[in-house]
Short mmCIF file of C-alpha atoms and ligand atoms in Angstrom, two decimals:
data_model
loop_
_atom_site.label_atom_id
_atom_site.label_comp_id
_atom_site.label_asym_id
_atom_site.label_seq_id
_atom_site.Cartn_x
_atom_site.Cartn_y
_atom_site.Cartn_z
CA MET A 1 -30.12 -16.81 32.67
CA ALA A 2 -33.16 -15.70 34.71
CA ARG A 3 -35.94 -14.61 32.36
CA ARG A 4 -37.89 -11.45 32.99
CA ALA A 5 -41.69 -11.38 32.66
CA HIS A 6 -41.76 -9.51 29.34
CA GLN A 7 -39.63 -12.24 27.74
CA PHE A 8 -41.94 -15.16 28.60
CA PRO A 9 -44.54 -14.68 25.85
CA TRP A 10 -41.77 -14.84 23.22
CA LYS A 11 -40.08 -17.86 24.77
CA SER A 12 -43.47 -19.63 24.91
CA ALA A 13 -44.18 -18.82 21.26
CA GLY A 14 -40.65 -20.00 20.41
CA ARG A 15 -41.31 -23.36 22.12
CA VAL A 16 -44.55 -23.75 20.15
CA SER A 17 -42.65 -23.05 16.92
CA GLU A 18 -40.09 -25.74 17.82
CA GLN A 19 -42.87 -28.33 18.17
CA MET A 20 -44.24 -27.72 14.67
CA LEU A 21 -43.18 -29.97 11.80
CA SER A 22 -42.85 -27.33 9.12
CA GLY A 23 -42.55 -23.59 8.62
CA ASP A 24 -46.08 -23.62 7.16
CA ASP A 25 -47.35 -25.12 10.43
CA VAL A 26 -45.49 -22.46 12.44
CA VAL A 27 -47.09 -19.70 10.38
CA ARG A 28 -50.57 -21.19 10.93
CA ALA A 29 -50.01 -21.72 14.68
CA THR A 30 -48.13 -18.58 15.70
CA GLY A 31 -47.37 -16.60 12.53
CA TRP A 32 -49.75 -13.90 13.75
CA VAL A 33 -47.22 -12.96 16.42
CA PHE A 34 -45.17 -11.53 13.57
CA ASN A 35 -47.58 -10.13 10.98
CA ASN A 36 -51.03 -10.38 12.56
CA ALA A 37 -52.39 -12.65 9.80
CA THR A 38 -54.46 -15.69 10.82
CA GLY A 39 -55.93 -18.63 8.90
CA ASP A 40 -55.69 -22.39 8.39
CA SER A 41 -54.37 -22.12 4.86
CA LEU A 42 -51.54 -19.62 5.42
CA THR A 43 -48.17 -20.62 4.02
CA LEU A 44 -44.61 -19.66 4.83
CA ALA A 45 -44.29 -18.38 1.24
CA GLU A 46 -47.16 -15.90 1.78
CA PHE A 47 -45.68 -14.91 5.12
CA VAL A 48 -42.28 -14.16 3.57
CA ALA A 49 -43.99 -12.26 0.73
CA THR A 50 -45.15 -9.66 3.29
CA GLY A 51 -41.53 -9.06 4.27
CA ASP A 52 -40.50 -8.97 0.60
CA GLU A 53 -42.89 -6.05 0.14
CA GLU A 54 -42.05 -4.20 3.34
CA VAL A 55 -38.25 -4.35 3.27
CA PRO A 56 -37.72 -2.52 -0.07
CA ALA A 57 -40.49 -0.06 0.86
CA TYR A 58 -38.85 0.89 4.15
CA LEU A 59 -35.35 1.02 2.66
CA GLU A 60 -36.56 3.26 -0.20
CA THR A 61 -38.50 5.53 2.16
CA PHE A 62 -35.58 5.93 4.54
CA GLY A 63 -33.12 6.53 1.68
CA ALA A 64 -31.19 3.37 2.50
CA ARG A 65 -31.67 1.32 -0.68
CA SER A 66 -28.60 1.17 -2.89
CA GLU A 67 -26.55 -1.19 -5.06
CA ALA A 68 -23.73 -0.62 -2.55
CA ASN A 69 -25.76 -2.60 0.02
CA GLN A 70 -24.53 -5.73 -1.74
CA ASP A 71 -21.15 -5.04 -0.10
CA ARG A 72 -22.61 -4.01 3.26
CA ALA A 73 -23.45 -5.88 6.46
CA LEU A 74 -26.79 -5.47 8.24
CA VAL A 75 -27.81 -6.55 11.73
CA GLU A 76 -31.53 -7.21 12.26
CA ILE A 77 -32.61 -7.01 15.92
CA GLY A 78 -35.69 -9.17 16.51
CA SER A 79 -35.74 -11.21 13.29
CA GLY A 80 -38.28 -13.79 14.52
CA ILE A 81 -38.62 -16.64 12.00
CA GLY A 82 -37.25 -14.59 9.12
CA ARG A 83 -40.26 -12.77 7.66
CA MET A 84 -38.08 -9.80 6.65
CA THR A 85 -34.70 -11.53 6.86
CA CYS A 86 -35.13 -13.25 3.49
CA ALA A 87 -35.43 -9.89 1.73
CA PHE A 88 -32.49 -8.49 3.73
CA THR A 89 -30.26 -11.33 2.49
CA ARG A 90 -31.09 -10.32 -1.08
CA GLU A 91 -30.46 -6.61 -0.41
CA PHE A 92 -27.28 -6.89 1.72
CA GLY A 93 -24.00 -8.77 1.32
CA SER A 94 -24.25 -10.19 4.83
CA VAL A 95 -26.97 -10.29 7.48
CA ILE A 96 -26.83 -11.10 11.19
CA ALA A 97 -30.32 -12.05 12.41
CA CYS A 98 -30.61 -11.56 16.18
CA ASP A 99 -33.45 -12.73 18.40
CA LEU A 100 -34.24 -13.46 22.02
CA ASP A 101 -35.41 -16.95 21.11
CA ALA A 102 -33.05 -19.59 19.71
CA GLY A 103 -36.00 -21.63 18.35
CA PHE A 104 -37.11 -18.68 16.22
CA LEU A 105 -33.54 -18.33 14.95
CA GLU A 106 -33.46 -21.97 13.82
CA ARG A 107 -36.70 -21.38 11.94
CA CYS A 108 -35.25 -18.16 10.54
CA TYR A 109 -32.32 -20.13 9.12
CA GLU A 110 -34.72 -22.60 7.48
CA THR A 111 -36.92 -19.80 6.12
CA VAL A 112 -33.95 -17.99 4.57
CA GLY A 113 -32.72 -21.36 3.21
CA ARG A 114 -35.98 -21.64 1.25
CA PHE A 115 -36.65 -18.03 0.28
CA GLY A 116 -33.48 -15.98 0.72
CA LYS A 117 -29.70 -16.24 0.35
CA VAL A 118 -28.70 -18.41 3.27
CA ASP A 119 -24.97 -18.19 2.51
CA ARG A 120 -25.21 -14.50 3.56
CA LEU A 121 -26.91 -15.26 6.91
CA ARG A 122 -25.59 -15.61 10.44
CA THR A 123 -27.83 -15.87 13.49
CA LEU A 124 -27.19 -14.56 17.00
CA GLU A 125 -29.18 -15.23 20.16
CA VAL A 126 -29.68 -12.14 22.34
CA ILE A 127 -29.31 -14.20 25.50
CA ASP A 128 -30.08 -11.47 28.06
CA GLY A 129 -32.41 -9.48 25.79
CA ARG A 130 -30.08 -6.46 26.08
CA ASN A 131 -26.61 -7.04 24.67
CA LEU A 132 -25.46 -7.92 21.16
CA ASP A 133 -22.45 -10.22 21.23
CA LEU A 134 -20.85 -8.43 18.27
CA PRO A 135 -17.72 -6.29 17.95
CA THR A 136 -17.96 -2.49 18.01
CA ASP A 137 -18.12 -0.85 14.51
CA SER A 138 -18.59 -4.24 12.84
CA VAL A 139 -21.64 -3.64 10.59
CA ASP A 140 -22.94 -0.92 8.27
CA VAL A 141 -26.64 -0.90 9.18
CA ALA A 142 -28.78 -1.85 12.19
CA PHE A 143 -32.50 -2.45 11.63
CA SER A 144 -35.23 -3.35 14.11
CA TYR A 145 -38.98 -3.62 13.51
CA ILE A 146 -41.75 -4.26 16.09
CA THR A 147 -39.27 -5.51 18.65
CA LEU A 148 -38.14 -2.67 20.94
CA GLN A 149 -41.75 -2.11 22.03
CA HIS A 150 -41.72 -5.66 23.43
CA CYS A 151 -38.75 -4.91 25.66
CA SER A 152 -38.74 -3.02 28.96
CA ARG A 153 -38.00 0.68 28.46
CA ASP A 154 -34.52 0.18 29.90
CA ASP A 155 -33.79 -2.83 27.63
CA ALA A 156 -35.16 -0.96 24.59
CA LEU A 157 -32.82 1.99 25.21
CA HIS A 158 -29.92 -0.35 25.94
CA LEU A 159 -30.53 -2.32 22.71
CA ALA A 160 -30.76 0.94 20.74
CA GLY A 161 -27.37 1.85 22.25
CA GLU A 162 -26.05 -1.56 21.21
CA ALA A 163 -27.31 -0.98 17.67
CA ILE A 164 -25.32 2.27 17.58
CA ARG A 165 -22.25 0.61 19.09
CA VAL A 166 -22.05 -2.17 16.49
CA VAL A 167 -22.63 0.16 13.51
CA ARG A 168 -19.43 1.73 12.15
CA PRO A 169 -19.15 5.54 12.05
CA GLY A 170 -21.01 6.75 8.95
CA GLY A 171 -23.34 3.74 9.04
CA THR A 172 -27.11 3.88 9.58
CA VAL A 173 -29.56 2.88 12.29
CA MET A 174 -33.24 2.26 11.45
CA LEU A 175 -35.06 1.53 14.70
CA ASN A 176 -38.81 1.19 15.19
CA PHE A 177 -40.44 2.09 18.53
CA ARG A 178 -43.97 2.40 19.87
CA GLY A 179 -44.73 5.82 21.32
CA PRO A 180 -46.98 6.76 24.25
CA ALA A 181 -50.79 6.92 23.68
CA GLY A 182 -53.94 7.50 25.76
CA SER A 183 -54.88 3.78 25.65
CA ASP A 184 -51.67 2.94 27.58
CA ALA A 185 -53.43 3.68 30.88
CA PHE A 186 -55.33 0.40 30.36
CA LEU A 187 -53.06 -1.59 28.03
CA VAL A 188 -49.79 -1.38 29.97
CA PRO A 189 -51.11 -2.58 33.39
CA ALA A 190 -53.33 -5.22 31.71
CA GLY A 191 -50.26 -6.45 29.81
CA ARG A 192 -48.27 -6.73 33.04
CA LEU A 193 -51.03 -8.82 34.64
CA VAL A 194 -51.39 -11.19 31.69
CA ARG A 195 -47.61 -11.61 31.29
CA SER A 196 -47.26 -12.93 34.83
CA MET A 197 -49.38 -15.97 33.79
CA TYR A 198 -46.92 -16.98 31.05
CA ARG A 199 -44.41 -18.02 33.72
CA MET A 200 -46.37 -21.26 34.29
CA PRO A 201 -45.11 -23.59 31.52
CA THR A 202 -48.38 -25.41 30.68
CA LEU A 203 -50.54 -22.31 30.97
CA GLY A 204 -47.88 -20.27 29.12
CA GLY A 205 -47.88 -22.75 26.20
CA TRP A 206 -51.66 -22.51 25.94
CA LEU A 207 -51.73 -18.72 26.34
CA SER A 208 -49.11 -18.24 23.65
CA ARG A 209 -51.60 -19.68 21.11
CA GLN A 210 -54.37 -17.29 22.25
CA ARG A 211 -54.16 -14.14 20.20
CA SER A 212 -56.14 -11.88 22.54
CA PHE A 213 -54.04 -12.73 25.62
CA THR A 214 -50.78 -12.57 23.74
CA ARG A 215 -51.59 -9.20 22.23
CA LEU A 216 -52.11 -7.87 25.75
CA ALA A 217 -48.96 -9.56 27.03
CA TRP A 218 -46.93 -7.73 24.37
CA GLN A 219 -47.82 -4.34 25.81
CA VAL A 220 -44.54 -3.67 27.57
CA SER A 221 -43.02 -0.26 26.95
CA ARG A 222 -43.68 3.02 25.23
CA VAL A 223 -40.72 5.14 24.34
CA HIS A 224 -40.91 8.76 23.25
CA PRO A 225 -38.40 10.05 20.68
CA ASP A 226 -37.10 12.50 23.31
CA ASP A 227 -36.11 9.54 25.54
CA VAL A 228 -33.94 8.06 22.81
CA ILE A 229 -32.53 11.30 21.47
CA THR A 230 -31.67 12.61 24.93
CA THR A 231 -29.93 9.34 25.85
CA LEU A 232 -28.20 8.50 22.57
CA GLY A 233 -28.37 11.60 20.38
CA GLU A 234 -24.74 12.57 21.02
CA GLN A 235 -23.64 9.51 19.05
CA LEU A 236 -25.82 10.36 16.06
CA ARG A 237 -26.12 12.93 13.29
CA ASP A 238 -28.73 13.57 10.56
CA VAL A 239 -31.39 12.39 13.00
CA GLN A 240 -34.85 11.84 11.51
CA VAL A 241 -38.02 10.84 13.37
CA TRP A 242 -40.59 9.25 11.06
CA THR A 243 -44.27 8.79 11.93
CA ASN A 244 -47.58 8.21 10.19
CA PRO A 245 -48.84 11.56 8.77
CA VAL A 246 -51.83 11.58 11.16
CA ALA A 247 -49.73 10.83 14.23
CA HIS A 248 -47.59 13.84 14.84
CA VAL A 249 -45.16 13.33 17.71
CA ALA A 250 -43.79 16.47 19.33
CA VAL A 251 -40.03 16.11 19.61
CA SER A 252 -38.63 18.63 22.06
CA GLY A 253 -35.06 17.55 22.93
CA ARG A 254 -32.50 18.87 20.41
CA GLN A 255 -35.50 19.75 18.22
CA ALA A 256 -33.51 22.01 15.91
CA GLU A 257 -31.31 19.09 14.89
CA VAL A 258 -34.08 16.53 14.46
CA GLU A 259 -35.93 16.36 11.18
CA GLN A 260 -39.52 15.11 11.43
CA ARG A 261 -40.79 13.13 8.44
CA SER A 262 -43.90 11.09 7.70
CA PHE A 263 -44.88 8.06 5.63
CA GLU A 264 -48.35 6.51 5.33
CA GLY A 265 -46.99 2.98 5.68
CA ILE A 266 -46.09 3.56 9.34
CA ASN A 267 -48.47 2.29 12.05
CA ARG A 268 -50.11 5.22 13.85
CA HIS A 269 -48.66 4.14 17.19
CA HIS A 270 -45.14 3.61 15.88
CA TRP A 271 -42.24 5.88 15.10
CA TRP A 272 -38.84 5.29 13.53
CA LEU A 273 -35.46 6.67 14.42
CA ILE A 274 -33.34 6.98 11.27
CA ALA A 275 -29.85 8.35 11.84
CA THR A 276 -26.19 8.21 10.91
CA VAL A 277 -23.71 7.01 13.53
CA THR A 278 -20.95 9.53 14.29
C1 SAM B 1 -43.34 -8.95 16.57
S1 SAM B 1 -41.91 -9.94 16.32
C2 SAM B 1 -41.22 -9.10 14.93
C3 SAM B 1 -40.30 -9.98 14.10
C4 SAM B 1 -39.83 -9.34 12.80
N1 SAM B 1 -39.16 -8.09 13.03
C5 SAM B 1 -40.99 -9.17 11.85
O1 SAM B 1 -41.42 -8.04 11.62
O2 SAM B 1 -41.48 -10.19 11.36
C6 SAM B 1 -40.80 -9.48 17.63
C7 SAM B 1 -39.55 -10.35 17.70
O3 SAM B 1 -38.65 -9.75 18.63
C8 SAM B 1 -38.07 -10.76 19.43
N2 SAM B 1 -37.63 -10.12 20.67
C9 SAM B 1 -38.39 -9.71 21.72
N3 SAM B 1 -37.61 -9.15 22.66
C10 SAM B 1 -36.33 -9.18 22.19
C11 SAM B 1 -35.07 -8.76 22.70
N4 SAM B 1 -34.97 -8.18 23.89
N5 SAM B 1 -33.98 -8.94 21.94
C12 SAM B 1 -34.07 -9.53 20.72
N6 SAM B 1 -35.23 -9.98 20.19
C13 SAM B 1 -36.35 -9.80 20.91
C14 SAM B 1 -39.16 -11.80 19.60
O4 SAM B 1 -38.67 -13.06 19.98
C15 SAM B 1 -39.79 -11.76 18.19
O5 SAM B 1 -39.16 -12.68 17.34
#
């Protein structure tokens, strides 16, 4: 499968994670690609603790936390090495962790083995970065955090469509995107330039350990709520767009049917689509 430029930084970070002896080493070497924390004494336990805090907070905020989740199936798109997956395996009866990188998924399995309920976990490689190899209407919830912004706009919309396809009617999608901002005029072209250097294996391996370069390389796509709602809104009801209170996003398409909500825990550049699948 030919890789596209925006996938190289993740594949490089995945290779670095495969070379590490333990999950603690992975967190110290490249853990910042997931939660931005750096330091020589970080541990996998501390890393997972950040997911243990965030998962219940997001589920509560979005009205998706319930005892009934113990009998429900969740698909997580962009699980990485399992920072949030551990908590999902405690909240949901079954979890399918999906990621572009198979090395991350192996680490995810190990992480959940130590800190979650591994008997509830299945992993799935998103080989082409676009399609989920799962049956239609096969899960109750689809969740994705800080992942769609790392895909091309077309892949992000396609993956959002896949999330809707695999969720049964009446189920829920919780999808996190990064919206457009003034700084994009610099960040997006700079990201494109830096990403092209990750294609060279030795340079790519080195770059993937450099936080400043990698942060630029991540700058792939910005998606406005209107883009998603115009493309996929027909398959959804009870559509909510959540942002940080100081980052109002004007939603114009189907505005009357879209409820805008805010929560302080959301990054100012991010927004969430919360909706029920029809
Ligand atoms: C910033 S990390 C977030 C991981 C996790 N959601 C968390 O919060 O810890 C983004 C993850 O998305 C994965 N990813 C990037 N593009 C993807 C794609 N097209 N399909 C599936 N996973 C992808 C990367 O490999 C990486 O593990």
